[in-house]
Amino acid sequence: LGIGEATKDLQKVVAKEKEYFVRIKLGEESTTDDAEGEKRTVFAREIPRSDKVAEALQKFKGKIKQVPPLYSAVKVEGKESYKWVRAGEPKELAPREVEIKDIEIVSYDWPNLSLKVVTGPGFYIRSLARDIGKDLKTGGYVSELFRTRVGEYTNKEAIKLEEFAEFWTSRHRS
């Protein structure tokens, strides 16, 4: 959140490397690639073993082509993609080059896969969950997502929104 003069620097900050903790629910697909969408069960022939999951993740490391989620703010014909979808006229989104700098398994207990992911700018974690699910032939969507770092700013330095008013007034008293 940028306030006052800090808003001028937000573009630079959001263009930096990001780190996430994500929990992916395997065995289902979601229309929004997250827990908010309508779900469809995917009947996998077999539950992937940990080594197969680790092998699949390596395919996503480095520079890859990624199709953003249909429910995203990516502009198509001058309008955000999610607006086209809500109007019943979804548009095909072009793949774009993005980068995963690091990806590691935090835990895996079917159907929950938890990852730590470090990305470059413009990356969609929801697309990653969907694409991992496709690769494993199980389906997958984001069930939980926490951004833990943007550039040098980590969640350890962050304050909760409900604490912000007190923080702001304590620094700007006359």
XYZ file of N, CA and C in Angstrom:
522
model
N 0.860 -1.162 0.000
C 0.000 0.000 0.000
C 0.897 1.212 0.000
N 0.700 2.106 -0.934
C 1.480 3.331 -0.995
C 0.629 4.511 -0.565
N 1.192 5.358 0.285
C 0.474 6.519 0.796
C 1.303 7.759 0.504
N 0.641 8.831 0.116
C 1.323 10.106 -0.110
C 2.405 9.983 -1.161
N 3.592 10.476 -0.827
C 4.724 10.475 -1.766
C 5.145 9.065 -2.186
N 4.897 8.083 -1.324
C 5.302 6.702 -1.617
C 4.573 6.131 -2.830
N 3.417 6.689 -3.186
C 2.688 6.157 -4.343
C 3.497 6.301 -5.627
N 4.400 7.265 -5.659
C 5.239 7.468 -6.851
C 6.158 6.277 -7.104
N 6.513 5.567 -6.046
C 7.458 4.449 -6.177
C 6.785 3.092 -6.363
N 5.457 3.033 -6.308
C 4.778 1.730 -6.370
C 5.054 0.975 -7.662
N 5.104 1.664 -8.793
C 5.368 0.976 -10.063
C 6.709 0.243 -10.013
N 7.716 0.879 -9.420
C 9.037 0.245 -9.309
C 8.984 -0.962 -8.372
N 8.251 -0.820 -7.281
C 8.180 -1.898 -6.296
C 7.477 -3.120 -6.879
N 6.327 -2.938 -7.514
C 5.580 -4.092 -8.022
C 6.278 -4.782 -9.187
N 7.244 -4.122 -9.808
C 7.993 -4.732 -10.909
C 9.121 -5.636 -10.407
N 9.309 -5.696 -9.097
C 10.405 -6.485 -8.529
C 10.010 -7.950 -8.326
N 11.019 -8.741 -7.971
C 10.836 -10.156 -7.672
C 9.831 -10.322 -6.534
N 9.039 -11.402 -6.614
C 8.028 -11.678 -5.588
C 8.194 -13.104 -5.083
N 7.830 -13.290 -3.805
C 7.868 -14.612 -3.200
C 6.487 -14.919 -2.635
N 6.041 -16.158 -2.849
C 4.713 -16.577 -2.415
C 4.773 -17.899 -1.667
N 3.809 -18.066 -0.773
C 3.465 -19.375 -0.236
C 2.104 -19.686 -0.839
N 1.977 -20.818 -1.503
C 0.707 -21.180 -2.128
C 0.345 -22.611 -1.764
N -0.928 -22.812 -1.465
C -1.454 -24.166 -1.279
C -2.344 -24.446 -2.485
N -2.045 -25.529 -3.170
C -2.795 -25.936 -4.359
C -3.634 -27.151 -4.006
N -4.898 -27.103 -4.351
C -5.791 -28.251 -4.167
C -5.794 -29.014 -5.484
N -5.277 -30.219 -5.461
C -5.270 -31.091 -6.629
C -6.551 -31.918 -6.632
N -6.905 -32.469 -7.788
C -8.085 -33.326 -7.892
C -9.341 -32.581 -8.320
N -9.237 -31.268 -8.486
C -10.359 -30.451 -8.944
C -9.833 -29.314 -9.805
N -10.701 -28.790 -10.654
C -10.424 -27.575 -11.415
C -11.427 -26.519 -10.975
N -11.063 -25.266 -11.158
C -11.928 -24.150 -10.794
C -12.030 -23.195 -11.973
N -13.209 -22.641 -12.180
C -13.402 -21.704 -13.300
C -12.542 -20.450 -13.153
N -12.168 -20.117 -11.916
C -11.347 -18.923 -11.674
C -9.899 -19.266 -11.325
N -9.568 -20.546 -11.312
C -8.246 -21.053 -10.927
C -7.935 -20.806 -9.457
N -8.974 -20.479 -8.668
C -8.818 -20.352 -7.217
C -10.068 -20.886 -6.525
N -10.124 -20.771 -5.217
C -11.218 -21.356 -4.441
C -12.565 -20.664 -4.664
N -12.568 -19.482 -5.267
C -13.810 -18.731 -5.470
C -14.680 -19.288 -6.603
N -14.070 -19.946 -7.572
C -14.799 -20.378 -8.761
C -15.601 -21.657 -8.564
N -16.383 -21.976 -9.596
C -17.122 -23.246 -9.601
C -16.123 -24.377 -9.807
N -16.307 -25.456 -9.048
C -15.356 -26.574 -9.084
C -15.878 -27.729 -9.935
N -14.933 -28.454 -10.500
C -15.231 -29.667 -11.240
C -14.196 -30.702 -10.814
N -14.661 -31.845 -10.360
C -13.761 -32.916 -9.940
C -13.064 -33.509 -11.157
N -11.775 -33.748 -11.020
C -10.994 -34.413 -12.057
C -10.622 -35.781 -11.496
N -11.088 -36.816 -12.163
C -10.805 -38.172 -11.697
C -9.461 -38.614 -12.261
N -8.438 -38.537 -11.410
C -7.087 -38.910 -11.824
C -6.974 -40.424 -11.842
N -6.248 -40.944 -12.815
C -6.027 -42.387 -12.885
C -5.259 -42.879 -11.663
N -4.328 -42.026 -11.203
C -3.581 -42.373 -9.999
C -3.171 -41.088 -9.291
N -3.021 -41.203 -7.997
C -2.557 -40.064 -7.201
C -1.057 -39.942 -7.422
N -0.594 -38.762 -7.853
C 0.844 -38.627 -8.131
C 1.695 -38.763 -6.867
N 2.777 -39.504 -6.982
C 3.734 -39.654 -5.887
C 4.555 -38.364 -5.766
N 5.202 -38.185 -4.653
C 6.007 -36.978 -4.399
C 7.074 -36.753 -5.468
N 7.731 -37.837 -5.912
C 8.785 -37.674 -6.914
C 8.214 -37.188 -8.248
N 6.992 -37.619 -8.592
C 6.348 -37.159 -9.833
C 5.973 -35.689 -9.730
N 5.536 -35.280 -8.550
C 5.196 -33.868 -8.333
C 6.467 -33.027 -8.454
N 7.532 -33.437 -7.813
C 8.801 -32.697 -7.877
C 9.302 -32.607 -9.319
N 9.178 -33.689 -10.053
C 9.587 -33.720 -11.463
C 8.742 -32.746 -12.284
N 7.442 -32.705 -12.041
C 6.552 -31.796 -12.763
C 6.911 -30.340 -12.486
N 7.246 -30.027 -11.257
C 7.563 -28.634 -10.897
C 8.779 -28.111 -11.647
N 9.733 -28.978 -11.918
C 10.943 -28.549 -12.621
C 10.643 -28.018 -14.019
N 9.555 -28.468 -14.622
C 9.168 -28.005 -15.959
C 8.777 -26.532 -15.960
N 8.440 -26.007 -14.777
C 7.977 -24.628 -14.689
C 9.078 -23.662 -14.262
N 10.228 -24.178 -13.888
C 11.320 -23.330 -13.418
C 12.007 -22.649 -14.599
N 12.345 -21.380 -14.417
C 12.994 -20.602 -15.464
C 11.968 -19.784 -16.231
N 12.335 -19.397 -17.445
C 11.427 -18.608 -18.282
C 10.478 -19.556 -19.003
N 9.190 -19.264 -18.882
C 8.163 -20.102 -19.489
C 7.118 -19.213 -20.144
N 6.300 -19.814 -20.971
C 5.126 -19.129 -21.526
C 3.950 -19.475 -20.641
N 3.197 -18.456 -20.229
C 2.078 -18.666 -19.322
C 0.848 -17.929 -19.845
N -0.283 -18.625 -19.850
C -1.560 -17.998 -20.209
C -2.196 -17.495 -18.913
N -2.471 -16.193 -18.832
C -3.096 -15.667 -17.610
C -4.481 -16.274 -17.385
N -4.982 -16.218 -16.149
C -6.344 -16.700 -15.885
C -7.366 -15.849 -16.643
N -8.467 -16.477 -17.067
C -9.528 -15.706 -17.726
C -10.059 -14.621 -16.809
N -10.165 -14.931 -15.521
C -10.585 -13.929 -14.542
C -9.351 -13.157 -14.095
N -8.886 -12.257 -14.947
C -7.743 -11.405 -14.625
C -7.979 -10.031 -15.244
N -7.117 -9.091 -14.890
C -7.250 -7.726 -15.399
C -6.500 -7.523 -16.714
N -6.008 -8.593 -17.307
C -5.319 -8.496 -18.589
C -6.300 -7.926 -19.614
N -5.849 -6.908 -20.341
C -6.728 -6.240 -21.307
C -6.793 -7.008 -22.623
N -8.022 -7.159 -23.116
C -8.289 -7.759 -24.414
C -9.247 -6.803 -25.122
N -8.824 -6.313 -26.276
C -9.653 -5.359 -27.020
C -10.082 -4.192 -26.129
N -9.140 -3.716 -25.295
C -9.371 -2.539 -24.471
C -10.183 -2.767 -23.206
N -10.529 -4.009 -22.907
C -11.352 -4.298 -21.736
C -10.719 -5.452 -20.954
N -10.826 -5.403 -19.610
C -10.257 -6.458 -18.773
C -10.912 -7.798 -19.099
N -10.092 -8.841 -19.107
C -10.564 -10.183 -19.445
C -11.738 -10.612 -18.572
N -11.650 -10.348 -17.256
C -12.736 -10.794 -16.373
C -14.072 -10.158 -16.743
N -14.078 -8.957 -17.310
C -15.329 -8.308 -17.731
C -15.941 -9.037 -18.932
N -15.078 -9.505 -19.851
C -15.563 -10.295 -20.981
C -16.210 -11.588 -20.486
N -15.549 -12.245 -19.519
C -16.056 -13.520 -18.989
C -17.403 -13.295 -18.308
N -17.497 -12.263 -17.494
C -18.753 -11.990 -16.777
C -19.885 -11.631 -17.731
N -19.533 -11.076 -18.891
C -20.539 -10.751 -19.901
C -20.896 -11.967 -20.752
N -20.287 -13.100 -20.464
C -20.567 -14.325 -21.219
C -19.847 -14.402 -22.545
N -18.807 -13.572 -22.723
C -18.039 -13.552 -23.971
C -16.545 -13.700 -23.698
N -16.127 -14.814 -23.096
C -14.694 -14.952 -22.773
C -13.824 -14.870 -24.019
N -12.696 -14.204 -23.880
C -11.744 -14.046 -24.983
C -10.509 -14.894 -24.690
N -9.919 -15.407 -25.748
C -8.697 -16.193 -25.594
C -7.546 -15.263 -25.234
N -6.777 -15.652 -24.233
C -5.640 -14.847 -23.807
C -4.356 -15.435 -24.375
N -3.493 -14.551 -24.831
C -2.224 -14.981 -25.412
C -1.234 -15.335 -24.308
N -0.426 -16.363 -24.543
C 0.615 -16.679 -23.560
C 1.644 -15.546 -23.516
N 2.218 -15.350 -22.353
C 3.263 -14.335 -22.197
C 4.445 -14.950 -21.479
N 5.619 -14.394 -21.735
C 6.810 -14.934 -21.090
C 6.899 -14.408 -19.662
N 7.062 -15.330 -18.731
C 7.216 -15.015 -17.310
C 8.343 -15.886 -16.772
N 8.694 -15.664 -15.511
C 9.811 -16.435 -14.966
C 9.545 -16.890 -13.540
N 9.855 -18.166 -13.304
C 9.914 -18.700 -11.943
C 11.397 -18.826 -11.615
N 11.815 -18.061 -10.628
C 13.222 -18.089 -10.239
C 13.520 -19.252 -9.307
N 12.528 -19.625 -8.487
C 12.706 -20.772 -7.603
C 11.339 -21.331 -7.256
N 11.263 -22.641 -7.115
C 10.018 -23.297 -6.719
C 10.398 -24.513 -5.879
N 9.801 -24.603 -4.691
C 10.119 -25.754 -3.837
C 8.870 -26.237 -3.113
N 8.842 -27.528 -2.888
C 7.732 -28.140 -2.171
C 7.927 -27.886 -0.674
N 6.919 -27.310 -0.056
C 6.915 -27.125 1.396
C 6.304 -28.375 2.036
N 5.193 -28.842 1.451
C 4.577 -30.088 1.909
C 3.670 -30.634 0.810
N 3.478 -31.938 0.844
C 2.573 -32.589 -0.093
C 1.871 -33.723 0.615
N 0.576 -33.593 0.750
C -0.270 -34.620 1.341
C -1.564 -34.596 0.529
N -1.664 -35.495 -0.447
C -2.791 -35.499 -1.378
C -4.090 -35.181 -0.656
N -4.882 -34.238 -1.164
C -4.766 -33.497 -2.420
C -4.109 -32.124 -2.267
N -3.455 -31.865 -1.130
C -2.879 -30.540 -0.876
C -1.383 -30.505 -1.157
N -1.001 -29.563 -1.994
C 0.392 -29.340 -2.356
C 0.737 -27.908 -1.967
N 1.692 -27.744 -1.055
C 2.117 -26.408 -0.629
C 3.492 -26.113 -1.198
N 3.621 -24.912 -1.762
C 4.858 -24.526 -2.423
C 5.336 -23.160 -1.957
N 6.646 -22.962 -2.050
C 7.246 -21.633 -1.963
C 7.691 -21.321 -3.383
N 7.261 -20.182 -3.902
C 7.547 -19.829 -5.291
C 8.122 -18.413 -5.344
N 9.226 -18.245 -6.063
C 9.822 -16.924 -6.286
C 9.699 -16.633 -7.772
N 9.087 -15.494 -8.097
C 8.801 -15.159 -9.492
C 9.319 -13.783 -9.860
N 9.370 -13.574 -11.161
C 9.577 -12.239 -11.684
C 8.222 -11.545 -11.785
N 8.190 -10.332 -12.318
C 6.924 -9.591 -12.430
C 5.989 -10.205 -13.474
N 4.694 -9.944 -13.309
C 3.708 -10.375 -14.294
C 3.305 -11.828 -14.205
N 3.721 -12.513 -13.162
C 3.451 -13.937 -13.013
C 2.113 -14.153 -12.314
N 1.356 -15.147 -12.763
C 0.085 -15.498 -12.128
C 0.216 -16.843 -11.420
N 0.133 -16.821 -10.104
C 0.198 -18.053 -9.319
C -1.020 -18.928 -9.624
N -2.183 -18.312 -9.881
C -3.375 -19.111 -10.222
C -3.137 -19.914 -11.494
N -2.457 -19.324 -12.459
C -2.139 -20.060 -13.692
C -1.170 -21.203 -13.403
N -0.220 -20.964 -12.508
C 0.719 -22.018 -12.139
C -0.024 -23.212 -11.538
N -0.949 -22.947 -10.619
C -1.725 -24.038 -9.999
C -2.496 -24.811 -11.061
N -3.151 -24.092 -11.949
C -3.909 -24.730 -13.042
C -2.982 -25.578 -13.908
N -1.818 -25.029 -14.262
C -0.904 -25.719 -15.174
C -0.219 -26.919 -14.524
N 0.078 -26.827 -13.227
C 0.616 -27.989 -12.512
C -0.434 -29.097 -12.501
N -1.682 -28.732 -12.226
C -2.776 -29.706 -12.244
C -2.943 -30.377 -13.598
N -2.794 -29.591 -14.664
C -2.880 -30.173 -16.019
C -1.721 -31.135 -16.256
N -0.521 -30.727 -15.867
C 0.650 -31.567 -16.087
C 0.538 -32.893 -15.330
N -0.005 -32.827 -14.120
C -0.165 -34.041 -13.312
C -1.425 -34.835 -13.680
N -2.248 -34.247 -14.566
C -3.518 -34.855 -14.995
C -4.471 -35.051 -13.811
N -4.435 -34.087 -12.887
C -5.290 -34.151 -11.701
C -6.196 -32.923 -11.579
N -5.924 -31.888 -12.356
C -6.563 -30.604 -12.097
C -5.919 -29.977 -10.883
N -6.110 -28.688 -10.723
C -5.551 -28.007 -9.567
C -5.951 -26.546 -9.559
N -6.100 -26.003 -8.358
C -6.395 -24.571 -8.213
C -5.797 -24.069 -6.902
N -5.668 -22.754 -6.782
C -5.129 -22.124 -5.579
C -6.192 -22.165 -4.488
N -5.873 -22.811 -3.371
C -6.798 -22.806 -2.235
C -6.373 -21.783 -1.178
N -5.091 -21.467 -1.120
C -4.568 -20.429 -0.228
C -3.379 -19.772 -0.902
N -3.237 -18.456 -0.694
C -2.114 -17.742 -1.298
C -1.693 -16.602 -0.390
N -0.389 -16.544 -0.112
C 0.180 -15.451 0.668
C 1.403 -14.938 -0.065
N 1.439 -13.642 -0.315
C 2.658 -13.047 -0.857
C 3.529 -12.712 0.340
N 4.707 -13.284 0.389
C 5.576 -13.108 1.549
C 6.678 -12.084 1.314
N 6.884 -11.688 0.044
C 7.925 -10.700 -0.242
C 7.675 -10.057 -1.596
N 7.969 -8.756 -1.672
C 8.040 -8.025 -2.936
C 9.348 -7.247 -2.887
N 10.286 -7.606 -3.776
C 11.599 -6.972 -3.723
C 12.213 -7.201 -2.356
N 12.615 -6.120 -1.704
C 13.222 -6.235 -0.366
C 12.200 -6.153 0.768
N 10.926 -5.920 0.434
C 9.884 -5.789 1.446
C 9.269 -7.155 1.751
N 9.318 -7.549 3.029
C 8.760 -8.841 3.411
C 7.531 -8.651 4.294
N 6.768 -9.715 4.457
C 5.587 -9.644 5.321
C 5.976 -9.463 6.787
N 7.232 -9.690 7.128
C 7.681 -9.473 8.512
C 7.636 -7.992 8.890
N 7.853 -7.105 7.898
C 7.805 -5.664 8.163
C 6.406 -5.091 7.997
N 5.500 -5.866 7.449
C 4.157 -5.366 7.147
C 3.331 -5.204 8.415
N 2.357 -4.308 8.335
C 1.394 -4.173 9.425
C 0.021 -4.519 8.871
N -0.858 -4.952 9.760
C -2.216 -5.302 9.351
C -2.998 -4.034 9.039
N -3.902 -4.139 8.086
C -4.693 -2.983 7.678
C -5.422 -2.359 8.862
N -5.955 -3.202 9.738
C -6.686 -2.669 10.891
C -5.761 -1.929 11.871
N -4.446 -2.133 11.789
C -3.483 -1.432 12.636
C -2.977 -0.147 11.993
N -3.314 0.046 10.708
C -2.737 1.158 9.967
C -3.129 2.529 10.512
N -4.397 2.742 10.855
C -4.844 4.050 11.333
C -4.019 4.495 12.540
N -3.812 3.584 13.486
C -3.014 3.915 14.675
C -1.561 4.211 14.289
N -1.011 3.393 13.400
C 0.357 3.597 12.921
C 0.509 4.977 12.292
N -0.417 5.331 11.401
C -0.355 6.598 10.667
C -0.487 7.788 11.611
N -1.462 7.757 12.506
C -1.679 8.897 13.401
C -0.525 9.055 14.389
N 0.103 7.941 14.798
C 1.219 8.052 15.743
C 2.419 8.753 15.111
N 2.536 8.727 13.791
C 3.673 9.343 13.103
C 3.362 10.729 12.566
N 2.103 11.106 12.576
C 1.708 12.390 11.977
C 0.940 13.292 12.949
N 1.228 13.150 14.230
C 0.614 14.051 15.217
C 1.342 15.380 15.189
N 0.578 16.437 15.358
C 1.182 17.791 15.329
C 1.902 18.101 16.605
